[in-house]
CSV table of C-alpha atoms in Angstrom, one decimal:
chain,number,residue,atom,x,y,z
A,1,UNK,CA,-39.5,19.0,-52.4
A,2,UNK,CA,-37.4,15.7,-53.4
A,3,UNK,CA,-33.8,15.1,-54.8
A,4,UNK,CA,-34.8,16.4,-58.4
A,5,UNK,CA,-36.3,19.2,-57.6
A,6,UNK,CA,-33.5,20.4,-55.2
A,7,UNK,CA,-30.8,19.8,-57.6
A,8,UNK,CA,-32.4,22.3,-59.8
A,9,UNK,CA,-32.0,25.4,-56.9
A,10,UNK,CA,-28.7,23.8,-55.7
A,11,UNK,CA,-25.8,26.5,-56.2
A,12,UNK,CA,-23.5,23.9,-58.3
A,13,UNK,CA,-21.6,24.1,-60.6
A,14,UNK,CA,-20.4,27.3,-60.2
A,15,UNK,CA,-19.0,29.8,-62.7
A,16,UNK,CA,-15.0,28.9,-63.6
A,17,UNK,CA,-14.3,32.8,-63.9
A,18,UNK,CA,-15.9,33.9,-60.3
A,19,UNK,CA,-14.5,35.6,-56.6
A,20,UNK,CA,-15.8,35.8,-53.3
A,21,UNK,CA,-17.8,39.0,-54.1
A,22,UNK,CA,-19.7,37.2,-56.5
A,23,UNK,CA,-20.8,34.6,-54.5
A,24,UNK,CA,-22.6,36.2,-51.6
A,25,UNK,CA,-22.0,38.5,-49.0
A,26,UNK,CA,-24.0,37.9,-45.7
A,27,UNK,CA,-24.2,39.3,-42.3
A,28,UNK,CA,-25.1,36.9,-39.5
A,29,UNK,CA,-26.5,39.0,-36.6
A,30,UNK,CA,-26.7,36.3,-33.4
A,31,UNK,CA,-25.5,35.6,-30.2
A,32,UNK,CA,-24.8,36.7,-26.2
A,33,UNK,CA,-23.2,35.6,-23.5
A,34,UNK,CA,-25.9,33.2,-22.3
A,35,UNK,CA,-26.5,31.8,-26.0
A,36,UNK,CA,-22.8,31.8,-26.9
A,37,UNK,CA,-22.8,28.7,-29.1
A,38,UNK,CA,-26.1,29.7,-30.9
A,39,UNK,CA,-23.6,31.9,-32.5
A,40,UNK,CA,-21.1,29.0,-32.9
A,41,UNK,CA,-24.0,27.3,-34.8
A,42,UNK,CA,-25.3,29.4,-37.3
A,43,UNK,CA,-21.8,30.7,-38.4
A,44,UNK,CA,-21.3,26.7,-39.1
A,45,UNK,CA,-24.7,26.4,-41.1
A,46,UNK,CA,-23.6,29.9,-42.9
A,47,UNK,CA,-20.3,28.3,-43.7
A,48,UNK,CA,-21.5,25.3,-45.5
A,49,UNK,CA,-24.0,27.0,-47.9
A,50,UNK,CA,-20.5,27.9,-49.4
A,51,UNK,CA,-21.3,32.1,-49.2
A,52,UNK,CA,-18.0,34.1,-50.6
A,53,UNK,CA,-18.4,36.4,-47.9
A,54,UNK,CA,-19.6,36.2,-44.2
A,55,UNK,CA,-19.6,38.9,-41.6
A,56,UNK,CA,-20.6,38.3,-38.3
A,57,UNK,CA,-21.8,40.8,-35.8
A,58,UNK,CA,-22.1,39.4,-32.2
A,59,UNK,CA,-21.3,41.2,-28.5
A,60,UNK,CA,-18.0,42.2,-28.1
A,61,UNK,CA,-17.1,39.3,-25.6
A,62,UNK,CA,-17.9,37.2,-27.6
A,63,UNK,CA,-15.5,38.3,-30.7
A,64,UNK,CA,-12.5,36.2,-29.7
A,65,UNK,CA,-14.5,33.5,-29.6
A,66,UNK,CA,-16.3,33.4,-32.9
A,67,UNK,CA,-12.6,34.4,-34.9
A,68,UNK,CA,-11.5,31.6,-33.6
A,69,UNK,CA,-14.5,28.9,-34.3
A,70,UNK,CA,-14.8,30.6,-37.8
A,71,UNK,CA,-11.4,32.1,-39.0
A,72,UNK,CA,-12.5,33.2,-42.7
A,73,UNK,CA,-15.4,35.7,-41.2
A,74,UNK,CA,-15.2,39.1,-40.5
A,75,UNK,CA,-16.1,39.1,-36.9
A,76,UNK,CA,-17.9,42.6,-36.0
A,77,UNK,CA,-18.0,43.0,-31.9
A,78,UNK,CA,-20.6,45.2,-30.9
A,79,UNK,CA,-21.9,47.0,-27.8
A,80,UNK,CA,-23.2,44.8,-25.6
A,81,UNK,CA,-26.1,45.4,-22.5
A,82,UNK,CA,-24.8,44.6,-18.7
A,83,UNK,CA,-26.1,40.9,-19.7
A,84,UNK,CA,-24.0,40.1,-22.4
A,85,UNK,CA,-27.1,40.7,-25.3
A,86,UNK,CA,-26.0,43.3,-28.8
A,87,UNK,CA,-26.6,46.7,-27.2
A,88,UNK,CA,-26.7,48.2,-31.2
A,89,UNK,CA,-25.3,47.6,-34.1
A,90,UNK,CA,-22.0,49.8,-35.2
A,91,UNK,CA,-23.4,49.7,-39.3
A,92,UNK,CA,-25.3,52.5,-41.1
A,93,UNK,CA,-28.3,51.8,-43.3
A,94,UNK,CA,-26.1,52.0,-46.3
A,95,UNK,CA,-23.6,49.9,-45.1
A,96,UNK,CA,-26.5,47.4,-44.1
A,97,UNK,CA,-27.9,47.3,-47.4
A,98,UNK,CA,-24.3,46.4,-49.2
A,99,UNK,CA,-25.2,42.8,-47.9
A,100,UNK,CA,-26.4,40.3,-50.2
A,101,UNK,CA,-29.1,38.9,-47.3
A,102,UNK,CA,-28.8,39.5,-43.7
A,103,UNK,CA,-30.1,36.3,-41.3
A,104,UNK,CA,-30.9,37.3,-37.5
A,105,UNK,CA,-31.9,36.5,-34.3
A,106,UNK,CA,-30.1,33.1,-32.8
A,107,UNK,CA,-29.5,33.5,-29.7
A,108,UNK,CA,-30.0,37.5,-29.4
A,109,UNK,CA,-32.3,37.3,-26.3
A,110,UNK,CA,-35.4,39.3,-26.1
A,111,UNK,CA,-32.8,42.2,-25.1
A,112,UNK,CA,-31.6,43.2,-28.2
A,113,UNK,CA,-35.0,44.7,-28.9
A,114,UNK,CA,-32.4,47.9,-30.9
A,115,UNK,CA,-31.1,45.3,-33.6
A,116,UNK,CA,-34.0,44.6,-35.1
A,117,UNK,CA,-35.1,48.2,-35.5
A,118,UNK,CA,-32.3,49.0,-36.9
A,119,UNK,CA,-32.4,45.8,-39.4
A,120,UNK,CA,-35.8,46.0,-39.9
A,121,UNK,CA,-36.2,48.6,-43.2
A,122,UNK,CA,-33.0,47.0,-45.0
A,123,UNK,CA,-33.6,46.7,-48.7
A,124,UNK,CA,-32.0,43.0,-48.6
A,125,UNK,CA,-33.6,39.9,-47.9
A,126,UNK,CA,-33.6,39.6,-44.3
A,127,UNK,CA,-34.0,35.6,-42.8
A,128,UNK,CA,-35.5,36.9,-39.0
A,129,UNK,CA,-35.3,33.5,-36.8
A,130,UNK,CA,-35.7,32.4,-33.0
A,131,UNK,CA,-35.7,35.8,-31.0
A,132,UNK,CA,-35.9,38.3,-33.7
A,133,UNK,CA,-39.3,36.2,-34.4
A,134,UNK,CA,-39.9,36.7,-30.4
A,135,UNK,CA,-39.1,40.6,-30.5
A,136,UNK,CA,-41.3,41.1,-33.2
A,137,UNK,CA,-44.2,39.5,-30.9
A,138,UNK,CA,-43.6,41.4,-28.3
A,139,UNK,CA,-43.5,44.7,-31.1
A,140,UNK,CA,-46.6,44.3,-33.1
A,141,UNK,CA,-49.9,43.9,-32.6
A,142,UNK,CA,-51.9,43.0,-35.7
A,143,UNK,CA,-49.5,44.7,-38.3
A,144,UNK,CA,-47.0,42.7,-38.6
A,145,UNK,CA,-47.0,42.9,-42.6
A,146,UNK,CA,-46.5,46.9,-42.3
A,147,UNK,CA,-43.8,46.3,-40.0
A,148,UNK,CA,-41.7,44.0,-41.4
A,149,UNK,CA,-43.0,45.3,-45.3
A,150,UNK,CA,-40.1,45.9,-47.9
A,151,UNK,CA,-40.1,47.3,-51.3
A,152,UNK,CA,-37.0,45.9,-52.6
A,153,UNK,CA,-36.1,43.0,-50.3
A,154,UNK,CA,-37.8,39.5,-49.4
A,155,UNK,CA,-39.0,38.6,-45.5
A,156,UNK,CA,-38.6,34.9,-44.3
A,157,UNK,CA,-39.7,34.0,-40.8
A,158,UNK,CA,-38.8,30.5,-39.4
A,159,UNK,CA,-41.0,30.0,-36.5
A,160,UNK,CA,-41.0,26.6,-34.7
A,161,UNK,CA,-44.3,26.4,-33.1
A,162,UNK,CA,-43.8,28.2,-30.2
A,163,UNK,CA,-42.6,30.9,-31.9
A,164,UNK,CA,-45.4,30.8,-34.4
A,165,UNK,CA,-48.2,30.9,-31.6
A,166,UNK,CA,-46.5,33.7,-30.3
A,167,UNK,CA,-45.9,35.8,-33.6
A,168,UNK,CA,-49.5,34.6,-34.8
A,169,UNK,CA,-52.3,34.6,-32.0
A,170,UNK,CA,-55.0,34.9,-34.3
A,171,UNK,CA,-54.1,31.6,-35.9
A,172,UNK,CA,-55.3,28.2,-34.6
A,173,UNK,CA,-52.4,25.4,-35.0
A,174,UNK,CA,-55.1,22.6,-32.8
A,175,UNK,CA,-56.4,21.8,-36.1
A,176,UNK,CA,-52.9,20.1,-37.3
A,177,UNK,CA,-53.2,21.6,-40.8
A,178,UNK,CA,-49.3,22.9,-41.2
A,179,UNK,CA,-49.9,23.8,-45.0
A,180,UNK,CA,-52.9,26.0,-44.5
A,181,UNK,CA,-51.3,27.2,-41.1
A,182,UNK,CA,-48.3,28.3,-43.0
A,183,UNK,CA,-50.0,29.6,-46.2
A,184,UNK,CA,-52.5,31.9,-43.9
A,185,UNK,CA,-49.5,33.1,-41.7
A,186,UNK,CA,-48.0,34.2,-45.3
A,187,UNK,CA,-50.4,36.1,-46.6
A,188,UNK,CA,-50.6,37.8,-43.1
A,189,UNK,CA,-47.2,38.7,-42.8
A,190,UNK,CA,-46.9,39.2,-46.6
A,191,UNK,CA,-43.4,37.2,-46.2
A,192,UNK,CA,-42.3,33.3,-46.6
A,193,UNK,CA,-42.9,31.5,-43.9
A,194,UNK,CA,-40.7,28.5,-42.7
A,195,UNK,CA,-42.7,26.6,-40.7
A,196,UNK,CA,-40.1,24.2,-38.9
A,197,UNK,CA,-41.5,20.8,-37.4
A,198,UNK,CA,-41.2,16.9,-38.2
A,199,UNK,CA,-42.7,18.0,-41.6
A,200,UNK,CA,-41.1,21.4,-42.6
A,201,UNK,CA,-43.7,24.1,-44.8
A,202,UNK,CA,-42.3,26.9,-46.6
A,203,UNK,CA,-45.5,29.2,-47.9
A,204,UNK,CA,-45.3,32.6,-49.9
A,205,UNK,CA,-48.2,34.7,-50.1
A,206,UNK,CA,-50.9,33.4,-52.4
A,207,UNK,CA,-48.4,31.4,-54.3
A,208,UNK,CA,-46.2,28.1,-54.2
A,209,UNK,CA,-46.6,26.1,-50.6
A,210,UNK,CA,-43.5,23.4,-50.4
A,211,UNK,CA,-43.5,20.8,-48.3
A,212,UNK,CA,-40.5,18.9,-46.8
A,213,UNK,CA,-41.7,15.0,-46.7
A,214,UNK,CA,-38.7,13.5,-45.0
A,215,UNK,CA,-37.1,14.5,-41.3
A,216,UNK,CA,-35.8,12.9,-38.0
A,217,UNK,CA,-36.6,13.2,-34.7
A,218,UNK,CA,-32.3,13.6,-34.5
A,219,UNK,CA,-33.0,17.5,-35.2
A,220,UNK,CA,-35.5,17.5,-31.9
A,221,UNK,CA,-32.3,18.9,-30.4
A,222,UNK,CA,-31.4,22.2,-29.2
A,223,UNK,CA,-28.8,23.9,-31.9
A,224,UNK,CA,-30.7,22.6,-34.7
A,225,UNK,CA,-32.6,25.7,-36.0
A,226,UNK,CA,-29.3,27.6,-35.5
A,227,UNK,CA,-27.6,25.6,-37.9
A,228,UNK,CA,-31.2,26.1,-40.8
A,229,UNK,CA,-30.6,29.8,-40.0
A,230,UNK,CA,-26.8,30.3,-41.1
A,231,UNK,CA,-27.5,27.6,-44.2
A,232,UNK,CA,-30.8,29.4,-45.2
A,233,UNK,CA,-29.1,32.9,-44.9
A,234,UNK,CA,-25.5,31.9,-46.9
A,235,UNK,CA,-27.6,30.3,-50.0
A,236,UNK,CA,-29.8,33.5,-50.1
A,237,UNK,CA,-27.1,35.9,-50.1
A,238,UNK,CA,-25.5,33.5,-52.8
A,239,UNK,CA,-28.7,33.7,-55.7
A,240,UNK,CA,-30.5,36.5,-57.3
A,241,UNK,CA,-33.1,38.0,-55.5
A,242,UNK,CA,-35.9,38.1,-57.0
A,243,UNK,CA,-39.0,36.2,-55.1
A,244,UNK,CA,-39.4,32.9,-57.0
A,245,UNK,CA,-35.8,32.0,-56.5
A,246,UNK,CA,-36.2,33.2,-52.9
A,247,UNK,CA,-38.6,30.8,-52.2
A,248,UNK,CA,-37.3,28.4,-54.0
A,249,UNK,CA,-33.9,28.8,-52.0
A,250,UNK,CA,-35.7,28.6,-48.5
A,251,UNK,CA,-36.9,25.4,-49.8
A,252,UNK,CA,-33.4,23.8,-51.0
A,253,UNK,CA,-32.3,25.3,-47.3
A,254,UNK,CA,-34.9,23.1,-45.2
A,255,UNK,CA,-34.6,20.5,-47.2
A,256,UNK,CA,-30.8,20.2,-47.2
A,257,UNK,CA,-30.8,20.4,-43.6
A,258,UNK,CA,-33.0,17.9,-43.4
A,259,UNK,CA,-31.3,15.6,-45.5
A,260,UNK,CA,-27.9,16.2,-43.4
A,261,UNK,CA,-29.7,15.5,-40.3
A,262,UNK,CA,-31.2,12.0,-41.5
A,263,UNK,CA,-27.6,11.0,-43.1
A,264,UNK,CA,-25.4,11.7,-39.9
A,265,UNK,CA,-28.4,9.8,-37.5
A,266,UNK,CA,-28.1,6.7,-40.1
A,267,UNK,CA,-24.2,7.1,-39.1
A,268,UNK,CA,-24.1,7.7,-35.4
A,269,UNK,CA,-28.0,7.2,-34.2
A,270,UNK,CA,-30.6,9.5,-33.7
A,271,UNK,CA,-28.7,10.2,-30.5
A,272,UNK,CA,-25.7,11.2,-32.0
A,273,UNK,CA,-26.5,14.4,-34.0
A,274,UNK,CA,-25.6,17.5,-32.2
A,275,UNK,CA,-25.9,20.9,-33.8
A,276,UNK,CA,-21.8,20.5,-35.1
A,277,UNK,CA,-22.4,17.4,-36.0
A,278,UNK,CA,-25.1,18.2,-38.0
A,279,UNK,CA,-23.3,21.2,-39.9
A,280,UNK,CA,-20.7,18.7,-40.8
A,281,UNK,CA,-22.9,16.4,-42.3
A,282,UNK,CA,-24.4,19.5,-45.1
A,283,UNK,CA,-21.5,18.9,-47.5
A,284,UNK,CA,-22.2,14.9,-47.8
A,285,UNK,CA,-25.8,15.5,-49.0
A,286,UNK,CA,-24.5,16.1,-52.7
């Protein structure tokens, strides 16, 4: 994926007669007390895909926190384990599928092991990153399609390669074949894989493979993959949902995010590009 190609799947211009309920309506689910700013993050990735409407959902101790980072969300505080982690989330299945998309797992710890069960059978696209991906490891063994299967509503999982080795143990990575990696994980999983790295793959099951060609090492930084998952999930929730522009989507996201990461290291070094940094840097790439 290049300039041209991601100016086709880029959510400009919009409509002159629109509101916020047209543009997207997304529920982040993210964050405990240990990974308080992974939170932080991925709200600031959400907010720059330019969703109408973000909701929030982190522990309860942390709700002062994010309404004060990220004013224009609805912050939902949940129940939350003796360890700070989302005990369970305080939304029916209706009321889960009224979201447009529903992005998960930054900074959750492998505690909030209720979330994704609950999450899990939405009918909305559902973006399942860092420890939703590790939960889900722990969960399955061998039917990880059945699991995370959905009749009305796309999967995406973002493993780095950690995560991937974990979520895949069938599937060799020594080989350094990231396109064939990612299209086998797809068709295993039957969702779109993200597989995150100096040289970003998005596969969908026997279909289109895209490959990111440009990067910096200034994303090899922890924060990062927070910031992919609030961007990825705000410009889902924003388009249709049928799988094409899905996939197309999770391609504009990586891409973006790349892009943003190599324009604020040409600006302050590769040493300069912390995770707000980086979400600051989305809306120059247009």
């Amino acid at each position: 994926i290049n300039t041209d190609v991601a100016k086709q799947f880029f959510p400009l211009p919009r409509p002159l007669l629109t509101h916020k309920y047209q543009q997207g309506n997304l529920l982040l689910i993210c964050g405990s007390r240990r990974y308080a700013g992974a939170a932080i993050l991925t709200a600031l990735g959400a907010r720059a895909s330019g969703v109408g409407m973000l909701t929030i959902a982190v522990p309860e101790s942390l709700r002062d926190l994010l309404i004060a980072q990220v004013p224009e969300a609805l912050i939902l505080g949940c129940p939350e384990t003796s360890s700070g982690a989302i005990a369970s989330l305080e939304l029916t299945s209706s009321e889960l599928d009224k979201f447009d998309a529903i992005a998960c797992g930054s900074g959750l710890t492998s505690e909030a092991t209720s979330v994704i069960e609950q999450i899990i059978n939405c009918h909305c696209p559902l973006v399942l990153d860092a420890d939703a991906l590790n939960i889900l490891a722990q969960q399955t063994q061998n039917n990880l399609a059945t699991t995370i299967k959905s009749k009305s509503g796309s999967r995406i999982l973002t493993p780095h390669l950690g995560e991937f080795k974990r979520l895949f143990p069938n599937l060799d990575p020594s080989n350094g074949d990231r396109i064939s990696l990612a299209q086998m994980a797809a068709d295993e999983s039957q969702a779109i894989v993200l597989l995150k790295g100096a040289r970003t793959v998005i596969a969908e099951p026997k279909s289109t493979t895209w490959l990111v060609p440009e990067s910096t090492p200034a994303l090899a930084r922890g924060g990062s993959g927070d910031v992919l998952a609030g961007l990825l999930g705000g410009l889902i929730a924003s388009q249709p949902t049928n799988i094409s522009t899905v996939r197309n989507v999770v391609a504009l996201a990586a891409w973006w995010h790349a892009q943003a990461g190599i324009k604020a290291a040409q600006a302050r070094t590769e040493l300069g590009v912390d995770g707000v940094t980086l979400a600051k840097y989305l809306s120059t790439v247009f």
